[in-house]
Tab-separated table of N, CA and C in Angstrom:
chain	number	residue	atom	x	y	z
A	1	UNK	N	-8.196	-51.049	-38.831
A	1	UNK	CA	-8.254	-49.672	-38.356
A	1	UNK	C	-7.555	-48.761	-39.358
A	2	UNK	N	-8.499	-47.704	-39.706
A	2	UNK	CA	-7.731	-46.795	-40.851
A	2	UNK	C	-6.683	-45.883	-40.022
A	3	UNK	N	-5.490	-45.871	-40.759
A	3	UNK	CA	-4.734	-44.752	-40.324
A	3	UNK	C	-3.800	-44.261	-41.517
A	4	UNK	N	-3.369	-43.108	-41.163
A	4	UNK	CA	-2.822	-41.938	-41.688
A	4	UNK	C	-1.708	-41.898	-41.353
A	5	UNK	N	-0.410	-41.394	-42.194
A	5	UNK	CA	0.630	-41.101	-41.588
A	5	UNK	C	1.254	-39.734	-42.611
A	6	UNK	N	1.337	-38.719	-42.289
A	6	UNK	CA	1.974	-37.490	-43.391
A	6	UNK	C	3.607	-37.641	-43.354
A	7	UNK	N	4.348	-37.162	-44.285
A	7	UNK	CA	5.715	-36.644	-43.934
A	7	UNK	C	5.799	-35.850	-44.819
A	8	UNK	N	7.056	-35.255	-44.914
A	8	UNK	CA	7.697	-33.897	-46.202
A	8	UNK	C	7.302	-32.353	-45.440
A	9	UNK	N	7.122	-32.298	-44.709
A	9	UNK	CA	6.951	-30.913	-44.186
A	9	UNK	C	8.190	-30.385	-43.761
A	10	UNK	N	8.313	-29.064	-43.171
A	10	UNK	CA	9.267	-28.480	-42.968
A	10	UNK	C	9.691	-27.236	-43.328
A	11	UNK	N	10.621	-26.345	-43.311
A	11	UNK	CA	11.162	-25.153	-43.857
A	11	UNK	C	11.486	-24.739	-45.395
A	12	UNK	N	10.500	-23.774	-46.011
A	12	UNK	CA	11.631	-23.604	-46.865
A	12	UNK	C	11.089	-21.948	-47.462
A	13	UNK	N	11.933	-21.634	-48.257
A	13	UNK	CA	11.845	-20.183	-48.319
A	13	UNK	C	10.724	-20.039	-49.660
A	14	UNK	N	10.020	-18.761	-49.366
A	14	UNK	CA	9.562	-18.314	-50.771
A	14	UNK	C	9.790	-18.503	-51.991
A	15	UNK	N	8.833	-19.068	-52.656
A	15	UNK	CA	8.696	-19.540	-53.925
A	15	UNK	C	9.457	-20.584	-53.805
A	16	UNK	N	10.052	-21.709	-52.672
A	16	UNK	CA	9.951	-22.779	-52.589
A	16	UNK	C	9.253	-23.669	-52.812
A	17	UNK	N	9.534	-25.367	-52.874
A	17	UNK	CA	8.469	-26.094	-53.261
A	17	UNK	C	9.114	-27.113	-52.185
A	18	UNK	N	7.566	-28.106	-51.645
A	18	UNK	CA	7.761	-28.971	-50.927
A	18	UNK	C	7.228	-30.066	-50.944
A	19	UNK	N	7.050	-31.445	-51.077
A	19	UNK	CA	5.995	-32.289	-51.545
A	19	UNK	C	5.812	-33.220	-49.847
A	20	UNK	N	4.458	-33.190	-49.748
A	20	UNK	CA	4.080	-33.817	-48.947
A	20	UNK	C	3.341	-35.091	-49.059
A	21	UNK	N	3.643	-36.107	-48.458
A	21	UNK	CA	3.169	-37.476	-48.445
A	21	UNK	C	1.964	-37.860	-47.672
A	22	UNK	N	1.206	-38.768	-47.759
A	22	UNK	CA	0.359	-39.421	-46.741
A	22	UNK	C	-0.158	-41.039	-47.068
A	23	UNK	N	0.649	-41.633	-46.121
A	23	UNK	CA	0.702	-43.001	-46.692
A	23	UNK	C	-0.959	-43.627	-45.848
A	24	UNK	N	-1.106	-44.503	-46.304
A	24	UNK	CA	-2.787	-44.975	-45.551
A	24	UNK	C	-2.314	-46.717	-45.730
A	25	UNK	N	-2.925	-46.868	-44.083
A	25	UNK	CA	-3.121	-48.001	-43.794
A	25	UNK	C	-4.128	-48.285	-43.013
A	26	UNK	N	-4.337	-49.960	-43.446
A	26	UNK	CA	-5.489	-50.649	-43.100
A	26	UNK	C	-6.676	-50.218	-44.187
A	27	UNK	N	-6.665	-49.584	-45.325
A	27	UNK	CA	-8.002	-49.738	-46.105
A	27	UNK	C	-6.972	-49.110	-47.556
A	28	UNK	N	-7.811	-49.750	-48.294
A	28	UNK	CA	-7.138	-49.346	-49.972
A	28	UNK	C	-8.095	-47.878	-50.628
A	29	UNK	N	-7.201	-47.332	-50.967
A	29	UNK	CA	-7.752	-45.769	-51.344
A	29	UNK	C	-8.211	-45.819	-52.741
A	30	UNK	N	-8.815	-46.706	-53.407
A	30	UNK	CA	-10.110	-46.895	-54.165
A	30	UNK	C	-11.743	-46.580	-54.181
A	31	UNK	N	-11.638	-46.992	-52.752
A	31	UNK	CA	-13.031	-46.737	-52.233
A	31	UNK	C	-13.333	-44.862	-50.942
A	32	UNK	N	-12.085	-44.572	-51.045
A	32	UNK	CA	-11.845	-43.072	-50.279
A	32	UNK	C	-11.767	-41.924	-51.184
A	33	UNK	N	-11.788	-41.043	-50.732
A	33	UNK	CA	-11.519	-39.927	-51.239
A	33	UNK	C	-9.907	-38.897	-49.633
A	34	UNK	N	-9.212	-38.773	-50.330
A	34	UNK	CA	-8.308	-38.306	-49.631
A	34	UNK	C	-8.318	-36.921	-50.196
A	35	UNK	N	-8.193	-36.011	-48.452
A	35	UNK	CA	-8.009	-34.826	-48.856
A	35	UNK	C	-6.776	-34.336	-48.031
A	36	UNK	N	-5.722	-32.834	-48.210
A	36	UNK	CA	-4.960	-32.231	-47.421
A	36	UNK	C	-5.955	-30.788	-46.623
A	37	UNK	N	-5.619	-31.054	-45.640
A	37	UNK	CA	-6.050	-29.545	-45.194
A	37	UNK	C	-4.951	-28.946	-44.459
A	38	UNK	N	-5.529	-27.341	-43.461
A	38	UNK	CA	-3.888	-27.133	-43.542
A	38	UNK	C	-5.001	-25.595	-42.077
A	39	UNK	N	-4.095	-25.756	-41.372
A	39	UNK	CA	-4.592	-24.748	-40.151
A	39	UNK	C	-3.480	-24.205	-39.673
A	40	UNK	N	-3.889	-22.642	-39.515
A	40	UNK	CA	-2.368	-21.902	-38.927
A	40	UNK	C	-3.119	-21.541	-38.015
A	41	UNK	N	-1.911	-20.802	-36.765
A	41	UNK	CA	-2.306	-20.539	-35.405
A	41	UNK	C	-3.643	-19.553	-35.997
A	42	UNK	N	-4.806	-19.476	-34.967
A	42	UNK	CA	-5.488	-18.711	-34.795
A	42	UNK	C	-7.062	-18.824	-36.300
A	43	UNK	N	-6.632	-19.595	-37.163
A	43	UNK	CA	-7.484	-19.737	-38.346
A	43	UNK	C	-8.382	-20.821	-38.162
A	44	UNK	N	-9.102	-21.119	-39.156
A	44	UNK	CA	-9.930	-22.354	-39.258
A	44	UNK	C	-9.600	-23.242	-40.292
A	45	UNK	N	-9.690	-24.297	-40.067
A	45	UNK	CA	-9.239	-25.658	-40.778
A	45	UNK	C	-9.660	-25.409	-42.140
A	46	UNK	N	-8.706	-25.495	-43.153
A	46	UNK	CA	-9.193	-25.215	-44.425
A	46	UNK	C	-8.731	-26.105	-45.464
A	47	UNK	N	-9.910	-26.681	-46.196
A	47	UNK	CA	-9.400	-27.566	-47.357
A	47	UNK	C	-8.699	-27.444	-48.373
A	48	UNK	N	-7.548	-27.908	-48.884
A	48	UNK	CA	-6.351	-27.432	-50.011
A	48	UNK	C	-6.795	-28.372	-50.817
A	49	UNK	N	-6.447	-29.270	-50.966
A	49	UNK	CA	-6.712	-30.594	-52.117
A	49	UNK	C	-7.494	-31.867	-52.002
A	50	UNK	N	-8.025	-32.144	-52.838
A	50	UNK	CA	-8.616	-33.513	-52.508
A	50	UNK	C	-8.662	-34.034	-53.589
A	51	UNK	N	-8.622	-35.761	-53.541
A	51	UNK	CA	-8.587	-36.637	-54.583
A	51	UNK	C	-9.368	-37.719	-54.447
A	52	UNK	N	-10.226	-37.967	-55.078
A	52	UNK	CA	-11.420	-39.294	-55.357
A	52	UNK	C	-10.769	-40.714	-55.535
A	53	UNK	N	-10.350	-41.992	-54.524
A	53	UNK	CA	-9.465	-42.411	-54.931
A	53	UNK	C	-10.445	-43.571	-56.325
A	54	UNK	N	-12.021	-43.207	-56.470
A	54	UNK	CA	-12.788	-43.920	-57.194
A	54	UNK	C	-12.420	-43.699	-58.923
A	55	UNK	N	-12.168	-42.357	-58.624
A	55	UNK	CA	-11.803	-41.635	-60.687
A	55	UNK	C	-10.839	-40.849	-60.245
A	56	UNK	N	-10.229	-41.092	-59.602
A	56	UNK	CA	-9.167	-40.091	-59.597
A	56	UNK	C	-9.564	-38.040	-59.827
A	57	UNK	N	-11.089	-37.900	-59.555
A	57	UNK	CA	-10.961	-36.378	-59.622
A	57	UNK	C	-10.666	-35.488	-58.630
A	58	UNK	N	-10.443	-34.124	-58.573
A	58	UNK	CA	-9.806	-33.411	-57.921
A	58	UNK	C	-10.098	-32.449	-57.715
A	59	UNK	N	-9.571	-31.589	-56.350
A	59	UNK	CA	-10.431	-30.353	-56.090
A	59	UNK	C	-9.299	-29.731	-55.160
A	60	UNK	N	-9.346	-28.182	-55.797
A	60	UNK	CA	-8.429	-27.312	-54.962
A	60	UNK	C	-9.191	-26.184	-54.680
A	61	UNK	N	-8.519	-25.386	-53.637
A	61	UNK	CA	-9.004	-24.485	-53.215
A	61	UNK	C	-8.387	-23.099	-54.398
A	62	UNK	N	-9.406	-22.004	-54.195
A	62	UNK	CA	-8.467	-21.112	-54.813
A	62	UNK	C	-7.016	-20.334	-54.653
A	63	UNK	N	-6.967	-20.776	-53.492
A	63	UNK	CA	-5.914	-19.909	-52.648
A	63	UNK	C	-4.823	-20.871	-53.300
A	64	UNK	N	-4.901	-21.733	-53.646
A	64	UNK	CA	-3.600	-23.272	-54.101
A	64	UNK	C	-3.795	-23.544	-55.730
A	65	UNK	N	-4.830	-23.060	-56.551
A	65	UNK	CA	-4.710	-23.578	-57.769
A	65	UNK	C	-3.670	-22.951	-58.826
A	66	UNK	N	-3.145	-23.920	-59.109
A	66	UNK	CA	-2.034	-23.454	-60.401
A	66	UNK	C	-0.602	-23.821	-59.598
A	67	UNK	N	-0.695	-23.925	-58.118
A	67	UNK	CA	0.748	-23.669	-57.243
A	67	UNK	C	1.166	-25.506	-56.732
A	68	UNK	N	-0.273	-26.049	-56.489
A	68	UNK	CA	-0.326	-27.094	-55.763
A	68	UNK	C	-0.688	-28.418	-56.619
A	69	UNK	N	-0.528	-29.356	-56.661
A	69	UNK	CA	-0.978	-30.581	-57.100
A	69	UNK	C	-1.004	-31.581	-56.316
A	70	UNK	N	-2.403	-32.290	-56.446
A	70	UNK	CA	-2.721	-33.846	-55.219
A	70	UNK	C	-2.618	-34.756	-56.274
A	71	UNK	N	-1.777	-36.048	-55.905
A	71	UNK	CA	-1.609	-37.249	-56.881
A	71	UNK	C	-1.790	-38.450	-56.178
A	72	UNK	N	-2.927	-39.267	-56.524
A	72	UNK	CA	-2.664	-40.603	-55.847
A	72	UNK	C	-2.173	-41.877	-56.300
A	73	UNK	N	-1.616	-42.774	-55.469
A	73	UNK	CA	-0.669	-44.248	-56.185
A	73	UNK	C	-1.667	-44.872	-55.126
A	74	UNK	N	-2.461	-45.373	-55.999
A	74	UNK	CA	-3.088	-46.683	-55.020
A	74	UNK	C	-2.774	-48.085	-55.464
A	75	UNK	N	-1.705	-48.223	-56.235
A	75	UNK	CA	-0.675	-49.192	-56.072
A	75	UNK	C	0.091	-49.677	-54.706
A	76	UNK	N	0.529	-48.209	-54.109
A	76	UNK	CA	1.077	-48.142	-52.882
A	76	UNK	C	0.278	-47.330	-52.177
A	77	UNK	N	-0.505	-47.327	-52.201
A	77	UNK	CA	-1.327	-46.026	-50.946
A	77	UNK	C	-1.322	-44.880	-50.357
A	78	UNK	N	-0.973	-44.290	-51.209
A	78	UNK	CA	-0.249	-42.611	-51.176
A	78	UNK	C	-0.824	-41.836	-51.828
A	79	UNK	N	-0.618	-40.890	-51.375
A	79	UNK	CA	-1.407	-39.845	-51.996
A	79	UNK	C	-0.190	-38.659	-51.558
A	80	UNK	N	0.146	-37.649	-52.423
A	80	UNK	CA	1.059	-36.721	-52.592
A	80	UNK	C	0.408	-35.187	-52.651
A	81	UNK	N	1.123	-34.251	-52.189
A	81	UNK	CA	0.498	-32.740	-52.063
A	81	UNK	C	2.148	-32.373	-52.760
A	82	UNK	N	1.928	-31.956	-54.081
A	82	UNK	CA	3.189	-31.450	-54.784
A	82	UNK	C	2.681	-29.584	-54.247
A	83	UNK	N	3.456	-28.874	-53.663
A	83	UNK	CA	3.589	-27.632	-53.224
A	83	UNK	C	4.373	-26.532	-53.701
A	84	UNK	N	4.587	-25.972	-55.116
A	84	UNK	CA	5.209	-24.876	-55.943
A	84	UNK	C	5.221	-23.341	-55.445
A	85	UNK	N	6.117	-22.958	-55.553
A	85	UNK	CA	5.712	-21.052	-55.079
A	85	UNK	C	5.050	-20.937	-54.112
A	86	UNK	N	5.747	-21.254	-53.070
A	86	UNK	CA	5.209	-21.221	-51.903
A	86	UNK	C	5.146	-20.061	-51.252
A	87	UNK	N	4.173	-19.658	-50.617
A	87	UNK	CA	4.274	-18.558	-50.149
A	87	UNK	C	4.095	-17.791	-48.749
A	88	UNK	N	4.463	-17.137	-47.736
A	88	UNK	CA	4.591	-17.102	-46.320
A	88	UNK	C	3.108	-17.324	-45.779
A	89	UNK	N	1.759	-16.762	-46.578
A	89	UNK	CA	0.584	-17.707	-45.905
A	89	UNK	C	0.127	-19.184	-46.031
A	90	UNK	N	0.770	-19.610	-46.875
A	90	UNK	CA	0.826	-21.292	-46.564
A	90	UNK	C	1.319	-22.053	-45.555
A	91	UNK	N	2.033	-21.040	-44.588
A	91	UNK	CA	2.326	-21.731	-43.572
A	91	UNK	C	1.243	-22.146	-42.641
A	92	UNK	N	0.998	-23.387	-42.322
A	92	UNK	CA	0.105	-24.166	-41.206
A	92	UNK	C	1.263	-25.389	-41.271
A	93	UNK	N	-0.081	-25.930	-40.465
A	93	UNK	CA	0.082	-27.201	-40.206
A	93	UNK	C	-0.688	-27.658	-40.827
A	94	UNK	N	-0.138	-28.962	-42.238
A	94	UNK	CA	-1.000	-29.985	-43.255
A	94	UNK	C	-1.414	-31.320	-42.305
A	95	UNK	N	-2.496	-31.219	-42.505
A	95	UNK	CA	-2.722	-32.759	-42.473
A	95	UNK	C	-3.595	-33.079	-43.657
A	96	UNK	N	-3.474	-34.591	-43.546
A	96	UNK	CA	-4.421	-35.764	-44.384
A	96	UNK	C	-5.660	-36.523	-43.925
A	97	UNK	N	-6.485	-36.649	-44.706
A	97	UNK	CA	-7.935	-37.415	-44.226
A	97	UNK	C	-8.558	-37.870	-45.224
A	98	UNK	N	-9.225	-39.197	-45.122
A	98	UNK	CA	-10.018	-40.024	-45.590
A	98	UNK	C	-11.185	-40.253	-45.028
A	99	UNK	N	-12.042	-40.269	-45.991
A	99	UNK	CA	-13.293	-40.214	-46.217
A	99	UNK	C	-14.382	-41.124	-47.276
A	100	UNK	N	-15.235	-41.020	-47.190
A	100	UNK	CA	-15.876	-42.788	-47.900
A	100	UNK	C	-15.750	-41.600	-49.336
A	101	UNK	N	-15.701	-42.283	-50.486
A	101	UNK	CA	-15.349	-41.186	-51.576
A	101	UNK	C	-16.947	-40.769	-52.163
A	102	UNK	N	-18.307	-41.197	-51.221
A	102	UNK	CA	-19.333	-41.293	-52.132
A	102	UNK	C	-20.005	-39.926	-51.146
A	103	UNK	N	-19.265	-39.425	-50.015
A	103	UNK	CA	-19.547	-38.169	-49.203
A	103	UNK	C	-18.575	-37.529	-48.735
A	104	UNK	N	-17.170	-37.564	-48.621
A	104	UNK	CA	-16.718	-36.691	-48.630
A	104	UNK	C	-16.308	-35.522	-49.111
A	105	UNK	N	-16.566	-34.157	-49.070
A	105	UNK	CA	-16.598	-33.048	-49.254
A	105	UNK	C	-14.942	-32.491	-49.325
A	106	UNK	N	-14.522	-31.512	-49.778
A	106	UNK	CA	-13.390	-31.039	-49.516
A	106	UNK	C	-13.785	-30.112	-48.675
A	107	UNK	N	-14.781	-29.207	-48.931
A	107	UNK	CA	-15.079	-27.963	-48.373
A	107	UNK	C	-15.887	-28.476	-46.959
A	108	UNK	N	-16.374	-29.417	-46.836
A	108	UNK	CA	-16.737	-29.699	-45.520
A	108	UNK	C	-15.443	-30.998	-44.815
A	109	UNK	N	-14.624	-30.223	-43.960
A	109	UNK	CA	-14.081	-30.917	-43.145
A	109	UNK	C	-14.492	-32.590	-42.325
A	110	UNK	N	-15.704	-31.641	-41.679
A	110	UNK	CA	-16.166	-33.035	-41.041
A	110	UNK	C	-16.865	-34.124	-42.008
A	111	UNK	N	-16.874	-34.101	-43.399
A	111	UNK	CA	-16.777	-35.726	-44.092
A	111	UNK	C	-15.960	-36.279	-43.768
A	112	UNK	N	-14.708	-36.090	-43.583
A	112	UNK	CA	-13.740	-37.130	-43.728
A	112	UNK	C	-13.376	-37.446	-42.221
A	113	UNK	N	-13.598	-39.051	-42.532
A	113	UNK	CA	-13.542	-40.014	-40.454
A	113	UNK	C	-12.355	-40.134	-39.965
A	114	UNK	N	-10.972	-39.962	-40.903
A	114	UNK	CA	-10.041	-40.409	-40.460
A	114	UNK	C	-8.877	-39.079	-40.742
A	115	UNK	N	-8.164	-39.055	-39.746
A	115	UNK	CA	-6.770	-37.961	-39.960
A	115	UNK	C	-5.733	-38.594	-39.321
A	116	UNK	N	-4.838	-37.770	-39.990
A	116	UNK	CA	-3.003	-38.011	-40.035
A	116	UNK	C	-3.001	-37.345	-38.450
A	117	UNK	N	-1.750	-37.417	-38.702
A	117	UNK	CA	-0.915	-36.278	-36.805
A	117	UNK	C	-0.524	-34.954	-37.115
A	118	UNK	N	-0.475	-35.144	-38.618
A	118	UNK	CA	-0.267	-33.294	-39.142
A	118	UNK	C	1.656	-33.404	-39.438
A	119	UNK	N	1.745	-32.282	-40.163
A	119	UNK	CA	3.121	-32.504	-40.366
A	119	UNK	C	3.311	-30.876	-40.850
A	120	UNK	N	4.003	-29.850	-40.105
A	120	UNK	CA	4.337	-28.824	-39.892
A	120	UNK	C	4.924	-27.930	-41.618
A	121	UNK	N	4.486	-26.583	-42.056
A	121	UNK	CA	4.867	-26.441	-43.024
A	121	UNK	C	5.258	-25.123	-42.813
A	122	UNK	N	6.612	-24.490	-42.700
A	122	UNK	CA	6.571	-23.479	-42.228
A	122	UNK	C	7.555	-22.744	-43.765
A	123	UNK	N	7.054	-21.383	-44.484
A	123	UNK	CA	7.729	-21.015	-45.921
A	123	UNK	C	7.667	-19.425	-44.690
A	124	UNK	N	9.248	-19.288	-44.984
A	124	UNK	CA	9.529	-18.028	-44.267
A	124	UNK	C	11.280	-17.828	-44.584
A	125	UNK	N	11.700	-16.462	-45.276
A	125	UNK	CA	13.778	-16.040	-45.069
A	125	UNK	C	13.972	-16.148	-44.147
């Protein structure tokens, strides 16, 4: 059974940085593509990063490029959301999801079969 687990979320102020984790168990992230997405009250689920765990390529949204970086260790099964200059609309809630890496989409949510529990990101003085 695939599962997800996020951590590293939490508080921190403007132009803070925060790195978020998502460890995966029960399947090796070779054959996935892992992405972060990220939903604040009242918005729609929106894709931030994703990583091919087949070639390692990558995809950000514009709202995150230059600020954010996705890294995967499929040594250990992780996949990382490095988070720079953070800024008060980045606040949601991140989660993680896996997806077969030969259809999952970043920009389409519903590719990916499997999600985390979410892990809270709140950038606010």
């Amino acid at each position: 059974q695939l599962q997800l687990v996020e951590s590293g979320g939490g508080l921190v102020q403007p132009g803070g940085s925060l790195r978020l984790s998502c460890a995966a168990f029960g399947f090796t992230l070779d054959y996935y593509a892992i992405g972060w997405f990220r939903q604040a009250p009242g918005k729609e689920r929106e894709g931030v990063a994703c990583i091919s765990g087949s070639d390692g390529s990558t995809y950000y949204a514009n709202s995150v490029k230059g600020r954010f970086t996705i890294s995967g260790d499929n040594a250990k099964n992780t996949v990382h959301l490095q988070m720079n200059s953070l800024k008060p609309e980045d606040t949601a809630v991140y989660y993680c999801a896996a997806g077969p890496w030969y259809q999952a989409m970043c920009v389409k949510s519903n590719s990916f079969e499997s999600w985390g529990q979410g892990t809270q990101v709140t950038v606010s003085s």
